[in-house]
Coordinates of C-alpha atoms in Angstrom, one line a residue:
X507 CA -46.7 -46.5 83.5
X508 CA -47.7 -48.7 80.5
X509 CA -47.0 -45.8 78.1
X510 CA -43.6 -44.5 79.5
X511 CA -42.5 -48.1 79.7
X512 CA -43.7 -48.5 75.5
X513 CA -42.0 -44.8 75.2
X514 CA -39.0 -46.3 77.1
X515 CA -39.1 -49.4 74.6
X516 CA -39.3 -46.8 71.2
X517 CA -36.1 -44.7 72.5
X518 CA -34.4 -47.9 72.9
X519 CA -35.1 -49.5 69.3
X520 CA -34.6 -45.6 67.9
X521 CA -31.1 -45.2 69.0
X522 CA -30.1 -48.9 68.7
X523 CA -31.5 -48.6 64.7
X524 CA -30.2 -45.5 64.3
X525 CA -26.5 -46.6 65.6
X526 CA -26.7 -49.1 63.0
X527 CA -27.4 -46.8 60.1
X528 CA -31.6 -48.1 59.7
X529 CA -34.3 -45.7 59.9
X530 CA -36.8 -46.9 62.4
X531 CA -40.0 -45.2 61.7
X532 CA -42.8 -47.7 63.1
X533 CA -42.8 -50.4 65.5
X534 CA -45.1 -53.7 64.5
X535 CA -46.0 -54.2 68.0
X536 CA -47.2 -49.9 68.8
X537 CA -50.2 -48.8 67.7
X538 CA -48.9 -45.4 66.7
X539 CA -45.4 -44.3 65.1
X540 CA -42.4 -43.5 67.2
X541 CA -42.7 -40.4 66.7
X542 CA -45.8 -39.4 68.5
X543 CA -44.9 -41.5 71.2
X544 CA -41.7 -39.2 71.6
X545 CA -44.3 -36.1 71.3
X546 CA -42.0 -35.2 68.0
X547 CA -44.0 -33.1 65.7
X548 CA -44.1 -34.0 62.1
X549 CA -42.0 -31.2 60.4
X550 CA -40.9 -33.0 57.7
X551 CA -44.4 -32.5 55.9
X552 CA -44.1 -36.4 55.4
X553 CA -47.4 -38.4 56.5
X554 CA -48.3 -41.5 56.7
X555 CA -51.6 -42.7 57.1
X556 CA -51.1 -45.3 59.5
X557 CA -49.5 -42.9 61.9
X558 CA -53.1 -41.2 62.0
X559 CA -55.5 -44.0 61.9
X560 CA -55.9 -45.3 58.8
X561 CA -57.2 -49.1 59.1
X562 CA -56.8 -51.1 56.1
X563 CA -59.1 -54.4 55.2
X564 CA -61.8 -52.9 57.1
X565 CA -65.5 -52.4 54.9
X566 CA -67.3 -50.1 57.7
X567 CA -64.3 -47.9 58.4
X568 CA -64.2 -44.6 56.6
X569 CA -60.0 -43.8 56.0
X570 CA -61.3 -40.7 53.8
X571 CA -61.9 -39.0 57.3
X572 CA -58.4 -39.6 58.2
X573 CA -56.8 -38.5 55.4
X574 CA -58.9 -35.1 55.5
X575 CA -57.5 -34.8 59.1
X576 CA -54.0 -34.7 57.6
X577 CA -55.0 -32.5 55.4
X578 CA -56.3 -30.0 57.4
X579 CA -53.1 -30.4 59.6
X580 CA -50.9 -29.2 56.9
X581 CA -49.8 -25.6 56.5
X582 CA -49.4 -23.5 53.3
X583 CA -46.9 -25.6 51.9
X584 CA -48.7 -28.8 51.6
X585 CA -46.7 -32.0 51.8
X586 CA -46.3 -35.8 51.0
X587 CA -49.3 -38.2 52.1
X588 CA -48.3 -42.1 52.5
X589 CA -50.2 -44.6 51.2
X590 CA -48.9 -47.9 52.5
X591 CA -49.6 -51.5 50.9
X592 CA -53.4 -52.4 51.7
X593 CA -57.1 -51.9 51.1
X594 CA -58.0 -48.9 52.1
X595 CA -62.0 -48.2 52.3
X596 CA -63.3 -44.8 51.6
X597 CA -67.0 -44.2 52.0
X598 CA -66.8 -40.6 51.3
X599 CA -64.6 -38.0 49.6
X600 CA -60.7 -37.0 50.2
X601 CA -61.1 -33.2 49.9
X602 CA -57.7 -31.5 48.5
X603 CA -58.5 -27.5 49.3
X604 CA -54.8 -26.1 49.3
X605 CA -51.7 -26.2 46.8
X606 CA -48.5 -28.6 46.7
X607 CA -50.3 -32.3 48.1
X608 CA -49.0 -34.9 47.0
X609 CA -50.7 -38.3 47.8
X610 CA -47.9 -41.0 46.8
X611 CA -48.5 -45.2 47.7
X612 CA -46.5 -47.9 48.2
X613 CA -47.0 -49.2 44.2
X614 CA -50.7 -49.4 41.8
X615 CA -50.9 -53.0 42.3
X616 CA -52.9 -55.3 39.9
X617 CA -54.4 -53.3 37.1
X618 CA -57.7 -55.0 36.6
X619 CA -59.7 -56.9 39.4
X620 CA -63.7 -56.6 38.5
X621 CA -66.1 -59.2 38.8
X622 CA -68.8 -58.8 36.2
X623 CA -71.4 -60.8 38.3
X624 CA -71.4 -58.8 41.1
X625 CA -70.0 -55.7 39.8
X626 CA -67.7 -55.1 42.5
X627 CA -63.8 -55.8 42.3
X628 CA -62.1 -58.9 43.6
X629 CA -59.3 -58.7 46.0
X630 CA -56.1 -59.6 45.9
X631 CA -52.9 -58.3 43.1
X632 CA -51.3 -56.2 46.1
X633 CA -50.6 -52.2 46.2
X634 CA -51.7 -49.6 47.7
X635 CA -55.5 -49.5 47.1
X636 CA -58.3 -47.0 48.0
X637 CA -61.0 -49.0 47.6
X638 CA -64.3 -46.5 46.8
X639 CA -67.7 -47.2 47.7
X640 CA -70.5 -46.9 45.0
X641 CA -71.4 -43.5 43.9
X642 CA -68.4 -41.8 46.1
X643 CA -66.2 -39.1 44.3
X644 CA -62.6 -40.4 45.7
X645 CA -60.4 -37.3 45.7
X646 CA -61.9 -34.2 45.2
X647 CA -59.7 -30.8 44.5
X648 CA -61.6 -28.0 46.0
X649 CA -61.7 -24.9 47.9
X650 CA -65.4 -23.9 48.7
X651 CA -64.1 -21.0 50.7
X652 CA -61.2 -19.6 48.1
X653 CA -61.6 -19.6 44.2
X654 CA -58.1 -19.0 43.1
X655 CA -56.5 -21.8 41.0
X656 CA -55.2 -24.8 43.2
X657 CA -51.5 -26.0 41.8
X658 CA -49.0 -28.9 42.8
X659 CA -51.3 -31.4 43.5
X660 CA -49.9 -34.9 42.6
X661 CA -50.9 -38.9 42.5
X662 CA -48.5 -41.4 42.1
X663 CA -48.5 -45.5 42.5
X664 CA -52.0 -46.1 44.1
X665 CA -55.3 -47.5 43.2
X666 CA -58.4 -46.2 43.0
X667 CA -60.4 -49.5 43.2
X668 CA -64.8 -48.5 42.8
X669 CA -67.2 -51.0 44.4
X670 CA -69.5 -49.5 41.5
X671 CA -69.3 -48.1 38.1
X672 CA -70.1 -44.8 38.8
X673 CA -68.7 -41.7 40.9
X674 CA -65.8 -40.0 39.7
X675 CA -61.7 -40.9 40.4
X676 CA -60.4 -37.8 40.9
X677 CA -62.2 -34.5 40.1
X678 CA -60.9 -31.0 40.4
X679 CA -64.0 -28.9 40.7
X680 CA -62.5 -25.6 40.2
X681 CA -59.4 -24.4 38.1
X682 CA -55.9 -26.2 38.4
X683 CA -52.4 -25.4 37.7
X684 CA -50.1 -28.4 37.1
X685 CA -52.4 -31.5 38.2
X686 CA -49.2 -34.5 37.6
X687 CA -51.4 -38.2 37.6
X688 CA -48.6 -40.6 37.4
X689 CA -48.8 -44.3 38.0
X690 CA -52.2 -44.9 38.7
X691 CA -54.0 -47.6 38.6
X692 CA -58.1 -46.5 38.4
X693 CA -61.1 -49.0 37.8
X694 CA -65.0 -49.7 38.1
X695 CA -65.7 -46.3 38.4
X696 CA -67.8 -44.0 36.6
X697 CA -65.0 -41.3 35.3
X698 CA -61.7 -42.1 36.1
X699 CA -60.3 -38.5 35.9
X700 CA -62.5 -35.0 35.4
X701 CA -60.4 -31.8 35.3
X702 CA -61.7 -28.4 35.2
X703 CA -60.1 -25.5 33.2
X704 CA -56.8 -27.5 34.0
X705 CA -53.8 -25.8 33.2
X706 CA -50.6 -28.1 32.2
X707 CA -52.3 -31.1 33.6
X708 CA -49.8 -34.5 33.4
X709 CA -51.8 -37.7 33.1
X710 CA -49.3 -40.5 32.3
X711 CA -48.3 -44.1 33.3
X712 CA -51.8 -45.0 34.0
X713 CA -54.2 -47.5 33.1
X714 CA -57.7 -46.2 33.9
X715 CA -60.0 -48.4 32.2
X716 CA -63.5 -50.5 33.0
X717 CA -64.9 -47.3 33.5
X718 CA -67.2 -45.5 31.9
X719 CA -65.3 -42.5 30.7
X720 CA -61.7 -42.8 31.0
X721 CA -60.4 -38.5 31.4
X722 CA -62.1 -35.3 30.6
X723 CA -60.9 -32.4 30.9
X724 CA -63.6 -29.4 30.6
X725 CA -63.9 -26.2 30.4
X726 CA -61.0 -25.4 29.2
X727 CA -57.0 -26.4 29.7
X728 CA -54.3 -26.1 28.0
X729 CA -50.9 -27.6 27.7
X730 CA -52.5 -30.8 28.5
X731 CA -50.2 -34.1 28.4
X732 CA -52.4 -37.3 28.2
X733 CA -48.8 -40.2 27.2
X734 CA -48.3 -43.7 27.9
X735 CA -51.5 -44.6 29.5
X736 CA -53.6 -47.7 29.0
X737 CA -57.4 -46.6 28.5
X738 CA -60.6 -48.0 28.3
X739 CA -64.3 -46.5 28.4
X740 CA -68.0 -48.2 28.1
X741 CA -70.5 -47.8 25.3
X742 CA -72.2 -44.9 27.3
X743 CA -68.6 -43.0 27.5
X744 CA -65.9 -41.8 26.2
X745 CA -62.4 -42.5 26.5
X746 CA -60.6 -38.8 26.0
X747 CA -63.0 -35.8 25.9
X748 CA -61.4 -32.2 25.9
X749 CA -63.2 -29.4 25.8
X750 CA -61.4 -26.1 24.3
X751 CA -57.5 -27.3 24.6
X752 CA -54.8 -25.1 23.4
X753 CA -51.8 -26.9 23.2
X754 CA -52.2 -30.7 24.2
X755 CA -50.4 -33.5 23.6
X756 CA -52.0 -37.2 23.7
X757 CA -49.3 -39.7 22.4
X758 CA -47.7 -43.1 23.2
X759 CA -51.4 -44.4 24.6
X760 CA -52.8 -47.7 24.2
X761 CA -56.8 -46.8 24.0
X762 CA -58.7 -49.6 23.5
X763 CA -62.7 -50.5 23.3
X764 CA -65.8 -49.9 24.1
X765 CA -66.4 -46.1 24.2
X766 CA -68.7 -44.6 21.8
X767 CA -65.6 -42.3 20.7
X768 CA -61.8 -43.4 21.8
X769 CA -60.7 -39.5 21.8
X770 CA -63.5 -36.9 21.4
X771 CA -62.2 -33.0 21.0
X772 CA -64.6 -30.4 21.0
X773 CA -62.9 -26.7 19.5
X774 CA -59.1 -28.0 19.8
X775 CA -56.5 -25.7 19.0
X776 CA -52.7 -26.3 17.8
X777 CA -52.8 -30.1 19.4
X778 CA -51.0 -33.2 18.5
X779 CA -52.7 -36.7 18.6
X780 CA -49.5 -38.9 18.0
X781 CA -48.2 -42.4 18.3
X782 CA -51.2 -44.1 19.5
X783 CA -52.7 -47.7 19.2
X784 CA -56.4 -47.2 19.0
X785 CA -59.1 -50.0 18.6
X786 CA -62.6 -49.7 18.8
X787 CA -66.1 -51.6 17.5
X788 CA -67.6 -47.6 16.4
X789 CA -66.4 -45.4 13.9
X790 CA -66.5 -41.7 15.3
X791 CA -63.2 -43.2 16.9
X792 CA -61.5 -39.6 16.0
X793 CA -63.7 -36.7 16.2
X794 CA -62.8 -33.0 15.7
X795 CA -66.0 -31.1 16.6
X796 CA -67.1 -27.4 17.2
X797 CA -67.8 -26.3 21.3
X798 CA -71.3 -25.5 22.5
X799 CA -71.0 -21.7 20.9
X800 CA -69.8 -23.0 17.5
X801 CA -66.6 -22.7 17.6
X802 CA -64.2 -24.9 15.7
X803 CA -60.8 -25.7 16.2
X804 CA -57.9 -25.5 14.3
X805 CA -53.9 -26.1 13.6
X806 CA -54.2 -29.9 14.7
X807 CA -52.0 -32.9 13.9
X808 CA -52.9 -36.5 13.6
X809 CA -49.8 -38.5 13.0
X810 CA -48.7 -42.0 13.0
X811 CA -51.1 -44.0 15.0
X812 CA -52.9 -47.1 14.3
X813 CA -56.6 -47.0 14.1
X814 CA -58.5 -49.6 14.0
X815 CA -62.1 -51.4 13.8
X816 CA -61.9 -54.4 15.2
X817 CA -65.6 -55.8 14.9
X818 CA -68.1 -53.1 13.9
X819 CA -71.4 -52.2 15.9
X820 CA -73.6 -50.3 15.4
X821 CA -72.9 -46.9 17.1
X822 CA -74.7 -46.2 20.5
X823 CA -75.3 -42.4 18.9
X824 CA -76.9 -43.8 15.7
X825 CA -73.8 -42.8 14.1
X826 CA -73.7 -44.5 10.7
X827 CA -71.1 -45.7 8.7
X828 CA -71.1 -42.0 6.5
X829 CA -70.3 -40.5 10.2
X830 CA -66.7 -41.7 9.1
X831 CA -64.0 -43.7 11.8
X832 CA -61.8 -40.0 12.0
X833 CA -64.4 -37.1 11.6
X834 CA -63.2 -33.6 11.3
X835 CA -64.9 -30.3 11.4
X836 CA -62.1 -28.4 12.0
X837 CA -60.0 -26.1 10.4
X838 CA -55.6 -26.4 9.0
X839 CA -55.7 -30.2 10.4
X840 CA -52.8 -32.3 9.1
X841 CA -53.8 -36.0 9.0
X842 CA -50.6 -37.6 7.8
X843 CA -49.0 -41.3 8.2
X844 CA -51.8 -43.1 10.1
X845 CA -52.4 -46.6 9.4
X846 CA -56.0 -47.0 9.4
X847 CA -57.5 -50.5 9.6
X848 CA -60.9 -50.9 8.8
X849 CA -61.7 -55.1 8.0
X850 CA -64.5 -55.0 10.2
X851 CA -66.3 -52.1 8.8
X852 CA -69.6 -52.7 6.4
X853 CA -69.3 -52.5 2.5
X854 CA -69.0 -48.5 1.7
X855 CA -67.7 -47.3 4.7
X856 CA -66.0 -43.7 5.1
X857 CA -62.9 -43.8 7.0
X858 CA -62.1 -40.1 6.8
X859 CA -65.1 -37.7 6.6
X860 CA -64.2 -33.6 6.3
X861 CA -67.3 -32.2 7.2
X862 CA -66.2 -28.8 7.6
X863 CA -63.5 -26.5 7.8
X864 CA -61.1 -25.3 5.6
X865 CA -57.4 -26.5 4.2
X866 CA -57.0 -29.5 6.0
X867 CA -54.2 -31.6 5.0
X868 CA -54.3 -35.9 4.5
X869 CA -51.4 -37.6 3.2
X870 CA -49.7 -40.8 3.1
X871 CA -52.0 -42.4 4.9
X872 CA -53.2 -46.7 4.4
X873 CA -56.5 -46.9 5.0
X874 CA -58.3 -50.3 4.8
X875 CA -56.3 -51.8 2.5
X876 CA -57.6 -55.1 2.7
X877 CA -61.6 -53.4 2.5
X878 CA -62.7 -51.7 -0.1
X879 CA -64.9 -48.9 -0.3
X880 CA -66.0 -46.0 -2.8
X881 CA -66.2 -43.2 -0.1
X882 CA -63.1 -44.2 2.0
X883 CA -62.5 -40.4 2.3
X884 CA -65.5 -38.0 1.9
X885 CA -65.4 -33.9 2.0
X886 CA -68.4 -32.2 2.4
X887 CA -69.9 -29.0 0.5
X888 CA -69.1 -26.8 3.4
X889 CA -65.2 -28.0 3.3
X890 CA -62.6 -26.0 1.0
X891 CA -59.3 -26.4 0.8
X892 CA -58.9 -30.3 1.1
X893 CA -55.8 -31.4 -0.2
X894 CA -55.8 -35.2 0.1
X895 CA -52.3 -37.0 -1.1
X896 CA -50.9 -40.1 -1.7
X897 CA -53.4 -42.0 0.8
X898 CA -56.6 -43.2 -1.8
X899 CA -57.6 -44.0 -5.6
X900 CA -60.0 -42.0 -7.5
X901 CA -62.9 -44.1 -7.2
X902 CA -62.2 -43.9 -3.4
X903 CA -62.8 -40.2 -3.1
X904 CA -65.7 -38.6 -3.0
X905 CA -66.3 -34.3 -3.1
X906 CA -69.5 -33.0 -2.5
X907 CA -68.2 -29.3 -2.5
X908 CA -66.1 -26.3 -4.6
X909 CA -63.0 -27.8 -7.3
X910 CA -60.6 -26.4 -4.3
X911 CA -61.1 -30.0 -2.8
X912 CA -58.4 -32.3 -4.4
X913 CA -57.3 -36.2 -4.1
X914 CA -54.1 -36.6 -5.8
X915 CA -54.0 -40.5 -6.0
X916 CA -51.7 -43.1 -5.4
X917 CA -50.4 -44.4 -8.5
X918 CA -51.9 -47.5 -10.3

């Protein structure tokens, strides 16, 4: 009788709010939606997780069950999971095996939120926040019973909050087709975002920082867009690291301190690195580097960011200062227009080092204007090609290999 009279109640409020033109979809005072009070299945492939169980501010409860529940429930063409405004505990991964999820909250909240004494994050700073317990991979892309590429899957305007800095944000195990990350807000965890042979992946919007390693993408991908995040990675990290890219794009980010390297490509092929504001205490902030079968990559651009050193450390590698703040082995790279700041770095300092490959292009670049150095860009013996213009003096150039490596200076 109790629950025909509460069904009785929802019809009422339903027709009254719909009469005056306002969707009713949850009742403060019902435990559940209107919906399944009515016995109306969901076939709008909308979801949210209240409607199933989810229970925010509560530590002991596990809302990653839930949201595997809805998951499960969903048929071949996926749908939208709600995220409402709250702090939502997970304890042990959200599993995404199909195509076409998206997992949307109410907004990311406060960006930042860790307390270094404790290492846990504070509360407070509102959003929609999946708070992650230590250790725990958060979402998880992957089908252990079909290997064919998973595609569709999106993230937009939650938080990914870690009660440790370690596990992983959100990790697609197996290949991917169109991964979009887009407003989200992840921190305190070990890897923000690990993608596997990811295929036109979207990472933008973000700030994923005050983690160890910001994204990697591995493997291989290609068509990769990394634009407009806020990034941030530890001393034991790094904050980009590609593996084999064809294609990317990385522009417009803010990438700031403390990774060992800020972007870190190993065998990239035809990719831009554009617009950026970079800062770091290591050189190796750039590095161009061959894949685990020697393979080096080739055709990229480096245009128009600032780089710069703003108090220099020794490098958690043993990297020295000759390792140089951009390092290239790589082949056809155009360095061009970057403003390169380098006041913290020691007396003789490389800023550019070409230690392989062949013509690579640097032009009208600054670099450390304000701080000397006799080996501001360096080639190595097995570098040919180099055609270095407009960006250093004589006496800041230094060729260890054939007369096909040239500096034509700036002008007196």
């Amino acid at each position: 009788m109790k629950k025909i009279n509460s069904v009785l109640i929802a019809s009422v409020i339903l027709i009254v709010g719909l009469v005056a033109g306002v969707a009713v979809t949850t009742i403060p005072f019902l435990p559940h939606s209107v919906s399944q009070y009515l016995g109306i299945a969901n076939t709008t492939g909308y979801y949210n997780i209240m409607d199933y169980g989810a229970q925010s501010d509560r530590p002991g409860f596990d809302n990653a069950k839930v949201i595997n529940e809805i998951i499960q429930d969903m048929g071949d063409n996926g749908g939208t999971i709600y995220i409402p405004v709250g702090n939502f505990y997970i304890h042990s991964p959200i599993v995404i095996d199909r195509s076409y999820i998206s997992i949307i909250g109410d907004n990311s909240g406060l960006r930042s939120g860790v307390d270094g004494s404790t290492n846990t994050t504070q509360f407070g700073g509102g959003g929609a926040k999946l708070i992650v317990e230590p250790g725990v991979t958060a979402i998880q892309i992957l089908d252990e019973e079909n290997s064919e590429r998973i595609s569709g899957v999106s993230f937009k305007s939650f938080q990914l909050r870690g009660q440790g800095n370690n596990g992983i944000g959100i990790e697609a195990v197996q290949d991917t087709d169109r991964i979009v990350i887009d407003d989200i807000v992840i921190n305190n965890i070990g890897i923000g975002v690990q993608l596997h042979g990811a295929d036109a992946p979207s990472i933008r919007n973000s700030w994923i920082a005050e983690t160890t390693t910001s994204i990697i993408l591995n493997g291989a991908s290609q068509q990769a867009s990394i634009v407009n995040n806020s990034l941030g990675a530890q001393p034991d990290g790094v904050t980009i690291e590609l593996e084999n890219a064809k294609w990317f794009n990385i522009s417009s980010n803010n990438i700031y301190p403390d990774g060992s390297s800020n972007i870190r490509l190993y065998n990239p092929i035809h990719g831009t690195i554009a617009s950026n504001t970079i800062s770091a205490r290591y050189n190796g902030m750039i590095e161009l580097l061959p894949n685990e079968f020697g393979e080096y990559g080739n055709g990229n651009v480096i245009n128009g960011n600032v780089i710069s050193i703003i108090e220099y450390r020794n490098h958690p590698d043993d990297k020295d200062i000759e390792w140089g703040i951009l390092h290239v082995e790589a082949y056809n790279t155009n360095i061009s227009g970057n403003q390169i700041i380098a006041d913290g770095m020691p007396e003789g300092y490389t800023a550019i080092l070409v230690e392989t490959g062949e013509n690579n292009r640097i032009s009208n670049n600054s670099i450390g204007v304000t701080n000397p150095s006799n080996a501001k860009i360096v080639v190595n013996d097995t570098a040919t090609s180099t055609i270095v213009t407009d960006s250093i003096y004589e006496n800041e150039f230094q060729n260890h290999g054939d007369n096909n490596n040239v500096n034509v200076t700036l002008p007196d």
